Coordinates of C-alpha atoms (C1' of nucleotides) in Angstrom, one line a residue:
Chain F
X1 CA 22.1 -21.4 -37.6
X2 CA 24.9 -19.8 -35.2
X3 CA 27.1 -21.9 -33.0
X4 CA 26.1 -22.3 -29.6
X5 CA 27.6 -23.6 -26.5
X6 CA 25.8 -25.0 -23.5
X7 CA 27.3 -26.1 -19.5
X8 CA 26.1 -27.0 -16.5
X9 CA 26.6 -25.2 -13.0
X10 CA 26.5 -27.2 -9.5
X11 CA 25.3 -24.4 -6.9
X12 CA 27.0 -24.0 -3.5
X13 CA 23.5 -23.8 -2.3
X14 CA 20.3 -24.2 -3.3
X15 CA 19.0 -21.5 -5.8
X16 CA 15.3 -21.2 -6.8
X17 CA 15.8 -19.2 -10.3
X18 CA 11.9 -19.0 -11.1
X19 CA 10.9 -17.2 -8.1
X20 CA 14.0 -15.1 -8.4
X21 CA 13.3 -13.8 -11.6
X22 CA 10.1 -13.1 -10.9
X23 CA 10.7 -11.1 -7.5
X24 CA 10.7 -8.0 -8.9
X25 CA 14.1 -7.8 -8.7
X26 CA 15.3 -7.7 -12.4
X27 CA 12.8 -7.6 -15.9
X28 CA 15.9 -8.5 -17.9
X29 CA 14.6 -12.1 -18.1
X30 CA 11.6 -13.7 -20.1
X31 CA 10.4 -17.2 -20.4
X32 CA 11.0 -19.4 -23.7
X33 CA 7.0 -20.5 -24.3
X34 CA 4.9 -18.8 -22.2
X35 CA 4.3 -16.1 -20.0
X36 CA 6.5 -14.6 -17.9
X37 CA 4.8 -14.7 -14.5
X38 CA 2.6 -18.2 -15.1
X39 CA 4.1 -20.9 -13.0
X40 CA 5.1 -23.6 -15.1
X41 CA 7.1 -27.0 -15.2
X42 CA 9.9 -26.7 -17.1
X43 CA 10.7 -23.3 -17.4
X44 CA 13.7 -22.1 -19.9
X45 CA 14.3 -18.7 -19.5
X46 CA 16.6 -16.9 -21.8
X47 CA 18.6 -13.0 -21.4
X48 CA 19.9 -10.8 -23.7
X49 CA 23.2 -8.7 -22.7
X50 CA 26.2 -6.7 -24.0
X51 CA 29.5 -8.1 -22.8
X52 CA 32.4 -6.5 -23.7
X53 CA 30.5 -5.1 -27.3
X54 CA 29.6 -8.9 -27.5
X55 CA 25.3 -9.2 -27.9
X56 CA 24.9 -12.3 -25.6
X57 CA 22.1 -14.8 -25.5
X58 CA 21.8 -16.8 -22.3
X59 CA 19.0 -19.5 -21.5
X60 CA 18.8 -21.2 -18.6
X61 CA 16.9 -24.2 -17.0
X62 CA 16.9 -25.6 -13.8
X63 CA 16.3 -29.3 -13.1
X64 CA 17.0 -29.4 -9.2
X65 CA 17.7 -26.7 -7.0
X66 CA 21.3 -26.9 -7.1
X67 CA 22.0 -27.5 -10.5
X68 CA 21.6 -25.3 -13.8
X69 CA 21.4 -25.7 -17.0
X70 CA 22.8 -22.9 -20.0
X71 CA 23.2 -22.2 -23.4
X72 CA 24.4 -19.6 -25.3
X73 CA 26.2 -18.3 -27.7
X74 CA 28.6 -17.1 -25.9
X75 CA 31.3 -19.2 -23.4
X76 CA 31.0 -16.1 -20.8
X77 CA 27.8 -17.3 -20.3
X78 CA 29.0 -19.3 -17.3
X79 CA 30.7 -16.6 -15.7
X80 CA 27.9 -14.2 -16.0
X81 CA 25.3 -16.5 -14.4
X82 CA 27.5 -17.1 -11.6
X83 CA 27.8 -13.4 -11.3
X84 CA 23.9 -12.8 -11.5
X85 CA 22.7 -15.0 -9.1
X86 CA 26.4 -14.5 -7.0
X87 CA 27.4 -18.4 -7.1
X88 CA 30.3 -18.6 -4.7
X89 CA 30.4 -14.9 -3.2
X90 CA 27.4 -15.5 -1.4
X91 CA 26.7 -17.8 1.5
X92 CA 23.2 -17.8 1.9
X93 CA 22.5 -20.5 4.5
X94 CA 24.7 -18.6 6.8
X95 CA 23.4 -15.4 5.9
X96 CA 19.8 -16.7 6.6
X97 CA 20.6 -17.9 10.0
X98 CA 22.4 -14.2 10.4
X99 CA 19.2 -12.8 10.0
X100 CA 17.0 -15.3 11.6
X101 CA 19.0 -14.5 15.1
X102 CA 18.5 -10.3 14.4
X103 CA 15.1 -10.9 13.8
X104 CA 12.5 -9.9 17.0
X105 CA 10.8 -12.2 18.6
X106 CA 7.6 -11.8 16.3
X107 CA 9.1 -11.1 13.4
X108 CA 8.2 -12.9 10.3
X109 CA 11.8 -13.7 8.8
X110 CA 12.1 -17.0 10.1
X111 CA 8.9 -17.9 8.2
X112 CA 9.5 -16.2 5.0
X113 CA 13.0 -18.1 5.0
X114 CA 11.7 -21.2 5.0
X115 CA 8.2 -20.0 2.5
X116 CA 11.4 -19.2 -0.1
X117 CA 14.0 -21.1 0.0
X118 CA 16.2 -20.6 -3.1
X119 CA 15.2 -16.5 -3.1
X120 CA 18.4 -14.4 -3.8
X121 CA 19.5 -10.9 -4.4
X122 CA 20.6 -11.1 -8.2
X123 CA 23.2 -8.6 -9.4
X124 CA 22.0 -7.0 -13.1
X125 CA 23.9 -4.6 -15.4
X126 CA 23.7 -0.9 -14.1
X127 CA 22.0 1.1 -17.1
X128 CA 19.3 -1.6 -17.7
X129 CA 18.5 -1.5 -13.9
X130 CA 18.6 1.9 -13.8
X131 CA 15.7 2.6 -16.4
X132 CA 14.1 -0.4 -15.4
X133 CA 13.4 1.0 -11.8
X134 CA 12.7 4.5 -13.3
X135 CA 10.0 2.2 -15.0
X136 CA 8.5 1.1 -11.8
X137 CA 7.3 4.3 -10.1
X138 CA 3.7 3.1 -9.6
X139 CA 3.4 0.4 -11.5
X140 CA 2.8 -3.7 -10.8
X141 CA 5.2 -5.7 -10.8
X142 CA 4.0 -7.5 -14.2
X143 CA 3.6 -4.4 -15.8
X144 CA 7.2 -3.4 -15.4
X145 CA 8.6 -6.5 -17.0
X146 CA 6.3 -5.8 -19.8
X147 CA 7.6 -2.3 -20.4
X148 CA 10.9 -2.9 -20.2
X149 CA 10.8 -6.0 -23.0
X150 CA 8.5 -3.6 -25.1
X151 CA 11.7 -1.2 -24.5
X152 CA 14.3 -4.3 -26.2
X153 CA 12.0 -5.3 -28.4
X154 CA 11.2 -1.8 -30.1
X155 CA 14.6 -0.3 -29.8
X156 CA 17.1 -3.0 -28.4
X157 CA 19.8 -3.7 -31.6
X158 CA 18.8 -7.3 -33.2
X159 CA 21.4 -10.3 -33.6
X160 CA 20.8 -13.6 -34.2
X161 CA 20.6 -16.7 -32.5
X162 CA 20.2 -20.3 -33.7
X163 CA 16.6 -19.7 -35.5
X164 CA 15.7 -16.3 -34.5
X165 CA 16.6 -12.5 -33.8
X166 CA 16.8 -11.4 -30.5
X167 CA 17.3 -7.5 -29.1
X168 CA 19.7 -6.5 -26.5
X169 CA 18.8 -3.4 -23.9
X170 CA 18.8 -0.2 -26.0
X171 CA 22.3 1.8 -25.2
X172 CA 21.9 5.5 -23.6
X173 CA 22.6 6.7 -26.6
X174 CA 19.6 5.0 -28.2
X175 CA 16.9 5.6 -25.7
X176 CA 18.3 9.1 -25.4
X177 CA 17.7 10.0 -28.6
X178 CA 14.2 9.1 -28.4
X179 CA 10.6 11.5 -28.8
X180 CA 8.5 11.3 -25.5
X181 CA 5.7 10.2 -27.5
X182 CA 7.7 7.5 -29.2
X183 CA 7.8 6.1 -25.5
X184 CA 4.1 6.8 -24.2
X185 CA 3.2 4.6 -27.0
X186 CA 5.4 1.5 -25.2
X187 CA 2.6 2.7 -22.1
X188 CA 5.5 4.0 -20.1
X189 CA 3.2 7.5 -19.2
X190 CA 5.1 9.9 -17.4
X191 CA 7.9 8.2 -16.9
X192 CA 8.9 8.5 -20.6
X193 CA 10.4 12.2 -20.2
X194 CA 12.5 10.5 -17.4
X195 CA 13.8 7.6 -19.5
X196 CA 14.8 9.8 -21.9
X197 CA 16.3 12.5 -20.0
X198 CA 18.2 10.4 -18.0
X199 CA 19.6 8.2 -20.6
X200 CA 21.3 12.0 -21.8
X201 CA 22.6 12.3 -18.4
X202 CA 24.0 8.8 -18.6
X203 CA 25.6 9.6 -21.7
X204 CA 27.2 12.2 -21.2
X205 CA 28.8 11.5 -17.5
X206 CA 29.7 8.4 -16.0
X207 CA 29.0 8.3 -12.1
X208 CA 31.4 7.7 -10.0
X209 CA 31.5 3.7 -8.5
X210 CA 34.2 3.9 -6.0
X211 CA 32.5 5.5 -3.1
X212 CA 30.1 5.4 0.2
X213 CA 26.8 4.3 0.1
X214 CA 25.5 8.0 1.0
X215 CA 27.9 9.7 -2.2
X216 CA 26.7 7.0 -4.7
X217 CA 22.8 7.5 -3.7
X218 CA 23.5 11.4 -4.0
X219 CA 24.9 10.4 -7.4
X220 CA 21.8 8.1 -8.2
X221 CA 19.2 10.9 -7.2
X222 CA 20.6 13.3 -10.1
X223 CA 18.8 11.3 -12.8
X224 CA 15.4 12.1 -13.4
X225 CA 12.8 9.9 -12.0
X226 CA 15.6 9.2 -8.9
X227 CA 14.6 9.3 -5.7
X228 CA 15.4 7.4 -2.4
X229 CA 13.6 4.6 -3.3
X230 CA 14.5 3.9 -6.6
X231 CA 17.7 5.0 -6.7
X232 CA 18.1 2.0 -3.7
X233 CA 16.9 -0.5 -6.0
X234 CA 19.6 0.2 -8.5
X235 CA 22.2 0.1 -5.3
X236 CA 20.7 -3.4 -4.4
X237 CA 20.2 -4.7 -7.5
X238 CA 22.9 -3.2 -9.9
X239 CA 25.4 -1.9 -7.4
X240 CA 25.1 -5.6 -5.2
X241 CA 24.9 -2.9 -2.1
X242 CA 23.3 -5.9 -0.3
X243 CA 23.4 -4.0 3.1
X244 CA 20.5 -1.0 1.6
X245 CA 16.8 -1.3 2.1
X246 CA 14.8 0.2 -0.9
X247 CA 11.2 0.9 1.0
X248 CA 8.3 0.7 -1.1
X249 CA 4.7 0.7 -0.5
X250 CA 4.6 -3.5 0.5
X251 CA 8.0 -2.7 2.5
X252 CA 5.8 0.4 4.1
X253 CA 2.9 -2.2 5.1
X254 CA 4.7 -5.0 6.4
X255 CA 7.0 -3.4 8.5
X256 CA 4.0 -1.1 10.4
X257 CA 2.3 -4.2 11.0
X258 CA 5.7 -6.6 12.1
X259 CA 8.1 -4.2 13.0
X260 CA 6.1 -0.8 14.1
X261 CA 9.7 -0.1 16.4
X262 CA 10.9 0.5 13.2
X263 CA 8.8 2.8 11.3
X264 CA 10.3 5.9 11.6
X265 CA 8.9 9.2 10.6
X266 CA 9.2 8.8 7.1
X267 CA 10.0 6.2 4.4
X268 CA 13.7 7.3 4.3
X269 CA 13.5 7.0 7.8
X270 CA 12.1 3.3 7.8
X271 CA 14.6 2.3 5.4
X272 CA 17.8 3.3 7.5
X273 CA 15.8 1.6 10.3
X274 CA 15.8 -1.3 9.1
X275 CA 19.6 -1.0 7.5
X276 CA 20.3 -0.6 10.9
X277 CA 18.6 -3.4 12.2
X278 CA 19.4 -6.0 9.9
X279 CA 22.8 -4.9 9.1
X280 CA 24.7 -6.5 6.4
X281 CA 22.6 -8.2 4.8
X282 CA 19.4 -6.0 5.2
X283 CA 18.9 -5.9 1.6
X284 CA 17.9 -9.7 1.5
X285 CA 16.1 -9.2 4.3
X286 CA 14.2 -6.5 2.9
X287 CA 13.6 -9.7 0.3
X288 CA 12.3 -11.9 1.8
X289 CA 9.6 -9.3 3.8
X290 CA 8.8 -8.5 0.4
X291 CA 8.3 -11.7 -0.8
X292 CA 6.3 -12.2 2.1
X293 CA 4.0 -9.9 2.4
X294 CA 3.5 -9.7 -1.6
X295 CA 2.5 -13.6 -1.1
X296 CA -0.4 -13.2 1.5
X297 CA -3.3 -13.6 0.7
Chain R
dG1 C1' -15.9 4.9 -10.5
dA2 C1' -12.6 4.6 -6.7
dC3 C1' -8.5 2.7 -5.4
dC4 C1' -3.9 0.9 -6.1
dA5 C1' 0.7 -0.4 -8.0
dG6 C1' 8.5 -1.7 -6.0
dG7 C1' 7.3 7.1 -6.2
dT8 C1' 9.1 11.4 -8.0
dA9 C1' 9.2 16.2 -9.6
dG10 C1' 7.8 20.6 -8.9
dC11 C1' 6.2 24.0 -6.1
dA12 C1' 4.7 26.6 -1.8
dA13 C1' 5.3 27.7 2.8
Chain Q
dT1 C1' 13.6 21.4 5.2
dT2 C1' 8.8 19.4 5.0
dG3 C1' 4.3 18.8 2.9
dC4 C1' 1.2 18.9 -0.7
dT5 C1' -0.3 17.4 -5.6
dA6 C1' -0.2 16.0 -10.5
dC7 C1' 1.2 12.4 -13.0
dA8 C1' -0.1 7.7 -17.2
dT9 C1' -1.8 3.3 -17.3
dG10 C1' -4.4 -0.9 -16.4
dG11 C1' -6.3 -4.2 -13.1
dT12 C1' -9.7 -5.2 -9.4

DNA sequence: GACCAGGTAGCAA
DNA sequence: TTGCTACATGGT
């Protein structure tokens, strides 16, 4: 039995960690008991990470919307979640009023605002976001999380914790030594030559962090699998660029039927449209009209 | 079966 | 540059 640690973490604001996790931001996190994406009470999710060469096991529960829960066996823990979910660097109620007053007169912000309270941009570890995204060319939401934890579970290192091993996100050196076919039988199709191919490039060269949005997309579109719209997920979501829209097919639909001033002639188009519009923060808007439109019936 | 999912690489014009 | 098309897989 290894030694744990657990704390507690009062939120600035409120914070709704199931629906975050789920918001096809991040696959890094799984449920205790249960699946993944059934809505339960009680959830405990848990995450696996490398911090500082440390394997790190983090679970977390929430029992109000401003209060968390953790364990781990690790005291970092804390600082991590805080870093995740951006406790403190954020101000989200003033960021949602921010983009309540850009919003046009029939737009839908307002209303997804109040449908998902709690909703926030989370801020992941680069390589796991990275091949996570390179994952999610064409593929459902659900079916991303379950490649990636097929990806841990297969070729993650093992450690243990209290009563049982757990896997970290395999290294670039691991997946990039990899067989294609080794990874079409994890069901990751086509994608597999990308994964692998683009673990060698992250191997061998680290990109360069310190620069403009434009340079560090440019950077981003080198790895196989890369393009515009991936390659702003990773900004968003591993980067914490909160100002860049990544526009996907849902982002393509709802913004021709709420926002058709903003369409533009292509997707790369739409997306600096809406940068534009939104500003700052257009990456949680982009959120929350994902979230919406996702949600419809 | 056809269509679709957090699209991209490769190729032609 | 822009505009095709093939691509793996599973759910509806």
């Amino acid at each position: 039995m290894t030694e744990y640690y657990t704390g507690e973490i009062e939120l600035d604001s409120p914070i709704d960690i199931p629906s975050t996790l789920k918001s096809g931001q991040t696959f890094l996190w799984n449920k205790l008991n249960g699946e993944f994406f059934e809505d339960e009470e009680d959830e405990v999710f848990y995450t696996n990470r490398l911090v500082d060469d440390d394997k790190v096991h983090i679970r977390i529960f929430q029992d109000s919307k401003n209060h968390i829960m953790w364990e781990s066996n690790n005291q970092i823990a804390e600082d991590k979640i805080k870093s995740i979910f951006q406790v403190g660097e954020l101000d989200y109620p003033s960021i949602n009023n921010k983009l309540i007053n850009l919003d046009s007169k029939d737009g839908i912000i307002k209303n997804s605002i109040k449908d998902n309270q709690g909703l926030r941009i989370v801020n992941e570890p680069l390589f796991p976001t990275l091949i996570s995204f390179i994952c999610s060319t064409q593929m459902r939401v659900e079916r991303i999380h379950k490649m990636v934890w097929s990806l841990m579970q297969e070729y993650g290192e093992e450690f243990d914790y209290k009563d049982g091993t757990q896997n970290i996100f395999p290294s670039p050196q691991e997946l990039a030594n990899l067989k294609e076919n080794e990874l079409k039988e994890l069901k990751l199709g086509y994608r597999s030559r990308y994964v692998i191919e683009t673990s060698q490039m992250f191997s061998d060269e680290q990109i360069e962090t310190d620069v403009s949005n434009e340079q560090l997309r440019t950077q981003l579109n080198n790895y196989m699998g890369v393009g515009t719209k991936v390659a702003d997920c990773v900004m968003l979501y591993g980067f914490n660029k909160i100002d860049v829209v990544p526009v996907d097919t849902w982002i393509d639909t709802v913004v021709k039927e709420y926002y058709p001033s903003l369409e533009g002639d292509s997707r790369e188009d739409m997306a600096r449209n809406l940068e534009g519009h939104f500003g700052d923060y257009a990456g949680v808007a982009q959120l929350y009209l994902f979230h919406y439109i996702r949600t419809q019936d």
